[in-house]
Amino acid sequence: MDHESAPCPLCESTAGLACRAHGRSFFHCPLCDLCFVPSEQHPSLEQAAARYARHRNTLDHVEYVARLTRLIELLRMHAPDARRVLDFGCGADSVMTSLLSAAGYDAHGHDPIHDIHADLSQPFDAIIASETLEHVASPRDEFARIHRLLMPSGLLIATTRFHSGPASFADWWYIRDVTHVCFFSTMTFDFIAAMFGFTLLMHDNHEAVVLRKRD
């Protein structure tokens, strides 16, 4: 692809080419600050599944479990009465689902890549998306769906590495994973909150964000 612009998959504005690196094109939207890879350069489902199979996202991975436990602490802090929780993009081993269940939550895992399908007919008090949003091909559709799946005042707790601007993209290690196709910043989450009806409760300026659905 040699285009110098592309439609943003979040806000649909015209995004300009930020760089070409590692065989892919990266575009930057000046309105919502999303950086993204165009859909024609996304991996196939088979390629994505092969890449995910190399992850060490298991219960015996101490550092990984510690990162997920931090998200459960955020859940307790911001939604102490939450009961029904969705692990959105749970992965093959559903580690977060297991940790949530062990912590006393009514936990459900959902991951279409790994053919794990939660019952989505009832809303959730909270949705946790750990290291998931960077893999989403259509963020506009997914955030709309997340909003629909949440109860009024429900939480979205997510982790994804925040980008620091398109100028640094070519040297950023995070773009080397071919399954990473969307890259968010704190400004992007401000935009998402306004666009979809959330209140931004917190972010750590690095990777974690908490959004509350407005009543």
Tab-separated table of N, CA and C in Angstrom, residues 31-145:
chain	number	residue	atom	x	y	z
A	31	LEU	N	-7.424	13.842	14.603
A	31	LEU	CA	-8.589	14.172	15.422
A	31	LEU	C	-8.621	13.368	16.721
A	32	CYS	N	-8.528	12.042	16.634
A	32	CYS	CA	-8.638	11.207	17.836
A	32	CYS	C	-7.297	10.677	18.330
A	33	ASP	N	-6.227	10.924	17.599
A	33	ASP	CA	-4.859	10.534	17.965
A	33	ASP	C	-4.630	9.026	17.899
A	34	LEU	N	-5.530	8.299	17.265
A	34	LEU	CA	-5.296	6.876	17.053
A	34	LEU	C	-4.235	6.683	15.977
A	35	CYS	N	-3.343	5.740	16.191
A	35	CYS	CA	-2.436	5.278	15.141
A	35	CYS	C	-2.857	3.858	14.778
A	36	PHE	N	-2.746	3.522	13.505
A	36	PHE	CA	-3.291	2.237	13.079
A	36	PHE	C	-2.624	1.733	11.809
A	37	VAL	N	-2.774	0.430	11.620
A	37	VAL	CA	-2.353	-0.248	10.393
A	37	VAL	C	-3.603	-0.453	9.546
A	38	PRO	N	-3.567	-0.166	8.246
A	38	PRO	CA	-4.767	-0.334	7.416
A	38	PRO	C	-5.185	-1.797	7.334
A	39	SER	N	-6.477	-2.005	7.136
A	39	SER	CA	-7.049	-3.350	7.227
A	39	SER	C	-6.420	-4.338	6.254
A	40	GLU	N	-5.999	-3.864	5.076
A	40	GLU	CA	-5.430	-4.784	4.098
A	40	GLU	C	-4.070	-5.335	4.536
A	41	GLN	N	-3.483	-4.740	5.589
A	41	GLN	CA	-2.212	-5.235	6.107
A	41	GLN	C	-2.378	-5.986	7.436
A	42	HIS	N	-3.611	-6.258	7.830
A	42	HIS	CA	-3.839	-7.031	9.047
A	42	HIS	C	-3.515	-8.505	8.795
A	43	PRO	N	-3.073	-9.220	9.823
A	43	PRO	CA	-2.809	-10.655	9.642
A	43	PRO	C	-4.109	-11.433	9.469
A	44	SER	N	-4.017	-12.593	8.852
A	44	SER	CA	-5.175	-13.477	8.754
A	44	SER	C	-5.456	-14.076	10.129
A	45	LEU	N	-6.622	-14.697	10.282
A	45	LEU	CA	-6.946	-15.352	11.547
A	45	LEU	C	-5.930	-16.435	11.879
A	46	GLU	N	-5.489	-17.149	10.861
A	46	GLU	CA	-4.507	-18.204	11.075
A	46	GLU	C	-3.166	-17.622	11.523
A	47	GLN	N	-2.740	-16.532	10.890
A	47	GLN	CA	-1.491	-15.886	11.286
A	47	GLN	C	-1.587	-15.331	12.710
A	48	ALA	N	-2.722	-14.736	13.039
A	48	ALA	CA	-2.912	-14.193	14.385
A	48	ALA	C	-2.886	-15.314	15.427
A	49	ALA	N	-3.586	-16.402	15.144
A	49	ALA	CA	-3.625	-17.524	16.090
A	49	ALA	C	-2.230	-18.105	16.304
A	50	ALA	N	-1.440	-18.180	15.235
A	50	ALA	CA	-0.073	-18.697	15.360
A	50	ALA	C	0.775	-17.783	16.240
A	51	ARG	N	0.586	-16.479	16.096
A	51	ARG	CA	1.340	-15.522	16.927
A	51	ARG	C	0.900	-15.613	18.381
A	52	TYR	N	-0.405	-15.713	18.629
A	52	TYR	CA	-0.896	-15.808	20.002
A	52	TYR	C	-0.403	-17.077	20.684
A	53	ALA	N	-0.192	-18.137	19.910
A	53	ALA	CA	0.264	-19.407	20.483
A	53	ALA	C	1.655	-19.283	21.089
A	54	ARG	N	2.387	-18.244	20.716
A	54	ARG	CA	3.734	-18.034	21.258
A	54	ARG	C	3.723	-17.274	22.581
A	55	HIS	N	2.557	-16.753	22.974
A	55	HIS	CA	2.465	-16.014	24.232
A	55	HIS	C	2.582	-16.965	25.419
A	56	ARG	N	3.137	-16.458	26.513
A	56	ARG	CA	3.237	-17.231	27.758
A	56	ARG	C	2.227	-16.718	28.772
A	57	ASN	N	0.991	-16.602	28.336
A	57	ASN	CA	-0.058	-16.049	29.193
A	57	ASN	C	-0.753	-17.174	29.955
A	58	THR	N	-0.066	-17.678	30.971
A	58	THR	CA	-0.562	-18.814	31.735
A	58	THR	C	-0.537	-18.510	33.228
A	59	LEU	N	-1.244	-19.334	34.002
A	59	LEU	CA	-1.324	-19.118	35.448
A	59	LEU	C	0.018	-19.283	36.149
A	60	ASP	N	0.958	-19.982	35.534
A	60	ASP	CA	2.262	-20.153	36.169
A	60	ASP	C	3.268	-19.078	35.763
A	61	HIS	N	2.815	-18.094	34.981
A	61	HIS	CA	3.667	-16.961	34.593
A	61	HIS	C	3.468	-15.867	35.646
A	62	VAL	N	4.409	-15.772	36.568
A	62	VAL	CA	4.243	-14.926	37.757
A	62	VAL	C	4.036	-13.463	37.390
A	63	GLU	N	4.836	-12.936	36.485
A	63	GLU	CA	4.727	-11.525	36.122
A	63	GLU	C	3.401	-11.232	35.424
A	64	TYR	N	2.969	-12.138	34.570
A	64	TYR	CA	1.697	-11.947	33.868
A	64	TYR	C	0.535	-11.943	34.858
A	65	VAL	N	0.527	-12.881	35.775
A	65	VAL	CA	-0.534	-12.935	36.783
A	65	VAL	C	-0.518	-11.684	37.646
A	66	ALA	N	0.660	-11.154	37.966
A	66	ALA	CA	0.757	-9.936	38.768
A	66	ALA	C	0.131	-8.750	38.028
A	67	ARG	N	0.332	-8.676	36.703
A	67	ARG	CA	-0.268	-7.592	35.922
A	67	ARG	C	-1.789	-7.694	35.936
A	68	LEU	N	-2.300	-8.911	35.823
A	68	LEU	CA	-3.747	-9.090	35.834
A	68	LEU	C	-4.336	-8.808	37.217
A	69	THR	N	-3.608	-9.195	38.243
A	69	THR	CA	-4.074	-8.942	39.605
A	69	THR	C	-4.214	-7.448	39.869
A	70	ARG	N	-3.331	-6.660	39.270
A	70	ARG	CA	-3.445	-5.204	39.405
A	70	ARG	C	-4.781	-4.714	38.844
A	71	LEU	N	-5.257	-5.329	37.769
A	71	LEU	CA	-6.527	-4.913	37.175
A	71	LEU	C	-7.702	-5.291	38.075
A	72	ILE	N	-7.595	-6.426	38.756
A	72	ILE	CA	-8.634	-6.793	39.716
A	72	ILE	C	-8.654	-5.798	40.877
A	73	GLU	N	-7.488	-5.310	41.267
A	73	GLU	CA	-7.429	-4.283	42.312
A	73	GLU	C	-8.105	-2.995	41.854
A	74	LEU	N	-7.917	-2.620	40.573
A	74	LEU	CA	-8.615	-1.451	40.039
A	74	LEU	C	-10.122	-1.672	40.026
A	75	LEU	N	-10.538	-2.891	39.705
A	75	LEU	CA	-11.959	-3.223	39.730
A	75	LEU	C	-12.535	-3.059	41.125
A	76	ARG	N	-11.836	-3.574	42.118
A	76	ARG	CA	-12.309	-3.446	43.501
A	76	ARG	C	-12.358	-1.984	43.936
A	77	MET	N	-11.390	-1.205	43.477
A	77	MET	CA	-11.314	0.195	43.871
A	77	MET	C	-12.460	1.014	43.277
A	78	HIS	N	-12.721	0.817	42.001
A	78	HIS	CA	-13.676	1.669	41.297
A	78	HIS	C	-15.084	1.092	41.215
A	79	ALA	N	-15.235	-0.203	41.476
A	79	ALA	CA	-16.561	-0.831	41.433
A	79	ALA	C	-16.642	-1.905	42.505
A	80	PRO	N	-16.671	-1.508	43.770
A	80	PRO	CA	-16.636	-2.491	44.858
A	80	PRO	C	-17.836	-3.435	44.882
A	81	ASP	N	-18.940	-3.036	44.241
A	81	ASP	CA	-20.133	-3.881	44.242
A	81	ASP	C	-20.283	-4.705	42.964
A	82	ALA	N	-19.298	-4.655	42.090
A	82	ALA	CA	-19.390	-5.394	40.827
A	82	ALA	C	-19.477	-6.898	41.095
A	83	ARG	N	-20.263	-7.557	40.274
A	83	ARG	CA	-20.434	-9.001	40.424
A	83	ARG	C	-20.169	-9.728	39.102
A	84	ARG	N	-20.882	-9.353	38.056
A	84	ARG	CA	-20.787	-10.043	36.757
A	84	ARG	C	-19.735	-9.330	35.905
A	85	VAL	N	-18.662	-10.037	35.531
A	85	VAL	CA	-17.515	-9.417	34.867
A	85	VAL	C	-17.161	-10.217	33.612
A	86	LEU	N	-16.881	-9.513	32.531
A	86	LEU	CA	-16.478	-10.134	31.274
A	86	LEU	C	-14.987	-9.939	31.046
A	87	ASP	N	-14.291	-11.044	30.795
A	87	ASP	CA	-12.891	-11.015	30.371
A	87	ASP	C	-12.903	-10.971	28.844
A	88	PHE	N	-12.748	-9.778	28.291
A	88	PHE	CA	-12.913	-9.520	26.858
A	88	PHE	C	-11.573	-9.751	26.153
A	89	GLY	N	-11.519	-10.793	25.315
A	89	GLY	CA	-10.242	-11.191	24.719
A	89	GLY	C	-9.464	-12.040	25.685
A	90	CYS	N	-10.105	-13.090	26.195
A	90	CYS	CA	-9.553	-13.838	27.325
A	90	CYS	C	-8.356	-14.708	26.962
A	91	GLY	N	-8.155	-14.986	25.668
A	91	GLY	CA	-7.049	-15.840	25.273
A	91	GLY	C	-7.358	-17.315	25.503
A	92	ALA	N	-6.483	-18.153	25.011
A	92	ALA	CA	-6.725	-19.597	25.061
A	92	ALA	C	-6.786	-20.140	26.480
A	93	ASP	N	-6.022	-19.543	27.401
A	93	ASP	CA	-5.946	-20.066	28.762
A	93	ASP	C	-6.886	-19.375	29.747
A	94	SER	N	-7.539	-18.291	29.320
A	94	SER	CA	-8.541	-17.601	30.152
A	94	SER	C	-8.035	-17.335	31.562
A	95	VAL	N	-6.813	-16.830	31.668
A	95	VAL	CA	-6.200	-16.631	32.986
A	95	VAL	C	-6.958	-15.603	33.804
A	96	MET	N	-7.308	-14.477	33.198
A	96	MET	CA	-8.049	-13.454	33.936
A	96	MET	C	-9.403	-13.991	34.397
A	97	THR	N	-10.070	-14.768	33.556
A	97	THR	CA	-11.352	-15.357	33.950
A	97	THR	C	-11.169	-16.225	35.191
A	98	SER	N	-10.113	-17.017	35.218
A	98	SER	CA	-9.834	-17.876	36.368
A	98	SER	C	-9.541	-17.062	37.624
A	99	LEU	N	-8.750	-15.999	37.471
A	99	LEU	CA	-8.426	-15.159	38.630
A	99	LEU	C	-9.654	-14.447	39.164
A	100	LEU	N	-10.505	-13.971	38.265
A	100	LEU	CA	-11.740	-13.307	38.680
A	100	LEU	C	-12.656	-14.282	39.421
A	101	SER	N	-12.781	-15.493	38.898
A	101	SER	CA	-13.613	-16.501	39.559
A	101	SER	C	-13.075	-16.823	40.949
A	102	ALA	N	-11.751	-16.947	41.055
A	102	ALA	CA	-11.133	-17.236	42.350
A	102	ALA	C	-11.336	-16.099	43.341
A	103	ALA	N	-11.488	-14.880	42.804
A	103	ALA	CA	-11.700	-13.713	43.664
A	103	ALA	C	-13.171	-13.512	44.013
A	104	GLY	N	-14.030	-14.406	43.536
A	104	GLY	CA	-15.433	-14.352	43.922
A	104	GLY	C	-16.374	-13.709	42.923
A	105	TYR	N	-15.885	-13.374	41.736
A	105	TYR	CA	-16.736	-12.745	40.731
A	105	TYR	C	-17.435	-13.800	39.869
A	106	ASP	N	-18.558	-13.410	39.313
A	106	ASP	CA	-19.244	-14.208	38.299
A	106	ASP	C	-18.570	-13.869	36.963
A	107	ALA	N	-17.515	-14.602	36.653
A	107	ALA	CA	-16.625	-14.239	35.544
A	107	ALA	C	-16.940	-15.039	34.291
A	108	HIS	N	-16.846	-14.348	33.145
A	108	HIS	CA	-17.124	-14.951	31.849
A	108	HIS	C	-16.014	-14.560	30.885
A	109	GLY	N	-15.504	-15.528	30.118
A	109	GLY	CA	-14.465	-15.256	29.138
A	109	GLY	C	-15.026	-15.233	27.731
A	110	HIS	N	-14.476	-14.337	26.911
A	110	HIS	CA	-14.932	-14.222	25.519
A	110	HIS	C	-13.724	-13.972	24.625
A	111	ASP	N	-13.559	-14.819	23.612
A	111	ASP	CA	-12.449	-14.657	22.682
A	111	ASP	C	-12.767	-15.398	21.383
A	112	PRO	N	-13.203	-14.671	20.337
A	112	PRO	CA	-13.580	-15.347	19.093
A	112	PRO	C	-12.419	-16.043	18.398
A	113	ILE	N	-11.185	-15.538	18.566
A	113	ILE	CA	-10.030	-16.183	17.940
A	113	ILE	C	-9.861	-17.606	18.471
A	114	HIS	N	-10.076	-17.767	19.776
A	114	HIS	CA	-9.882	-19.069	20.410
A	114	HIS	C	-11.202	-19.815	20.620
A	115	ASP	N	-12.259	-19.343	19.965
A	115	ASP	CA	-13.563	-20.002	19.991
A	115	ASP	C	-14.085	-20.165	21.415
A	116	ILE	N	-13.932	-19.110	22.208
A	116	ILE	CA	-14.484	-19.067	23.564
A	116	ILE	C	-15.545	-17.967	23.569
A	117	HIS	N	-16.789	-18.359	23.786
A	117	HIS	CA	-17.887	-17.409	23.614
A	117	HIS	C	-18.715	-17.312	24.896
A	118	ALA	N	-18.640	-16.162	25.544
A	118	ALA	CA	-19.439	-15.921	26.739
A	118	ALA	C	-20.896	-15.683	26.348
A	119	ASP	N	-21.782	-15.866	27.301
A	119	ASP	CA	-23.185	-15.494	27.129
A	119	ASP	C	-23.267	-13.967	27.244
A	120	LEU	N	-23.522	-13.314	26.120
A	120	LEU	CA	-23.567	-11.855	26.087
A	120	LEU	C	-24.991	-11.319	26.125
A	121	SER	N	-25.947	-12.168	26.474
A	121	SER	CA	-27.349	-11.743	26.459
A	121	SER	C	-27.708	-10.860	27.645
A	122	GLN	N	-26.897	-10.888	28.706
A	122	GLN	CA	-27.132	-10.062	29.885
A	122	GLN	C	-25.971	-9.096	30.068
A	123	PRO	N	-26.237	-7.871	30.535
A	123	PRO	CA	-25.157	-6.883	30.676
A	123	PRO	C	-24.217	-7.233	31.825
A	124	PHE	N	-23.067	-6.575	31.790
A	124	PHE	CA	-22.011	-6.824	32.769
A	124	PHE	C	-21.785	-5.596	33.642
A	125	ASP	N	-21.378	-5.844	34.881
A	125	ASP	CA	-20.994	-4.744	35.770
A	125	ASP	C	-19.648	-4.168	35.369
A	126	ALA	N	-18.795	-5.001	34.773
A	126	ALA	CA	-17.473	-4.544	34.351
A	126	ALA	C	-16.976	-5.428	33.214
A	127	ILE	N	-16.164	-4.830	32.369
A	127	ILE	CA	-15.476	-5.542	31.300
A	127	ILE	C	-13.989	-5.244	31.442
A	128	ILE	N	-13.188	-6.297	31.440
A	128	ILE	CA	-11.741	-6.138	31.499
A	128	ILE	C	-11.155	-6.588	30.163
A	129	ALA	N	-10.388	-5.710	29.549
A	129	ALA	CA	-9.738	-6.001	28.265
A	129	ALA	C	-8.235	-5.834	28.468
A	130	SER	N	-7.579	-6.919	28.818
A	130	SER	CA	-6.149	-6.880	29.107
A	130	SER	C	-5.358	-7.223	27.865
A	131	GLU	N	-4.555	-6.269	27.394
A	131	GLU	CA	-3.699	-6.467	26.218
A	131	GLU	C	-4.515	-6.994	25.033
A	132	THR	N	-5.652	-6.343	24.817
A	132	THR	CA	-6.604	-6.776	23.794
A	132	THR	C	-6.867	-5.709	22.748
A	133	LEU	N	-6.986	-4.458	23.154
A	133	LEU	CA	-7.440	-3.404	22.252
A	133	LEU	C	-6.502	-3.180	21.079
A	134	GLU	N	-5.208	-3.449	21.263
A	134	GLU	CA	-4.255	-3.256	20.170
A	134	GLU	C	-4.485	-4.249	19.027
A	135	HIS	N	-5.242	-5.319	19.302
A	135	HIS	CA	-5.518	-6.338	18.290
A	135	HIS	C	-6.830	-6.087	17.540
A	136	VAL	N	-7.596	-5.097	17.978
A	136	VAL	CA	-8.948	-4.889	17.446
A	136	VAL	C	-8.889	-4.240	16.066
A	137	ALA	N	-9.540	-4.882	15.100
A	137	ALA	CA	-9.515	-4.374	13.722
A	137	ALA	C	-10.443	-3.186	13.527
A	138	SER	N	-11.572	-3.177	14.239
A	138	SER	CA	-12.584	-2.122	14.062
A	138	SER	C	-12.913	-1.509	15.418
A	139	PRO	N	-12.058	-0.609	15.930
A	139	PRO	CA	-12.281	-0.077	17.277
A	139	PRO	C	-13.607	0.655	17.435
A	140	ARG	N	-14.093	1.300	16.389
A	140	ARG	CA	-15.379	1.998	16.477
A	140	ARG	C	-16.490	1.004	16.829
A	141	ASP	N	-16.518	-0.123	16.139
A	141	ASP	CA	-17.542	-1.131	16.401
A	141	ASP	C	-17.352	-1.777	17.768
A	142	GLU	N	-16.115	-2.047	18.145
A	142	GLU	CA	-15.871	-2.744	19.402
A	142	GLU	C	-16.196	-1.880	20.617
A	143	PHE	N	-15.870	-0.593	20.572
A	143	PHE	CA	-16.209	0.268	21.712
A	143	PHE	C	-17.713	0.473	21.816
A	144	ALA	N	-18.391	0.521	20.678
A	144	ALA	CA	-19.854	0.602	20.712
A	144	ALA	C	-20.435	-0.669	21.334
A	145	ARG	N	-19.860	-1.817	20.982
A	145	ARG	CA	-20.339	-3.079	21.544
A	145	ARG	C	-20.045	-3.162	23.037
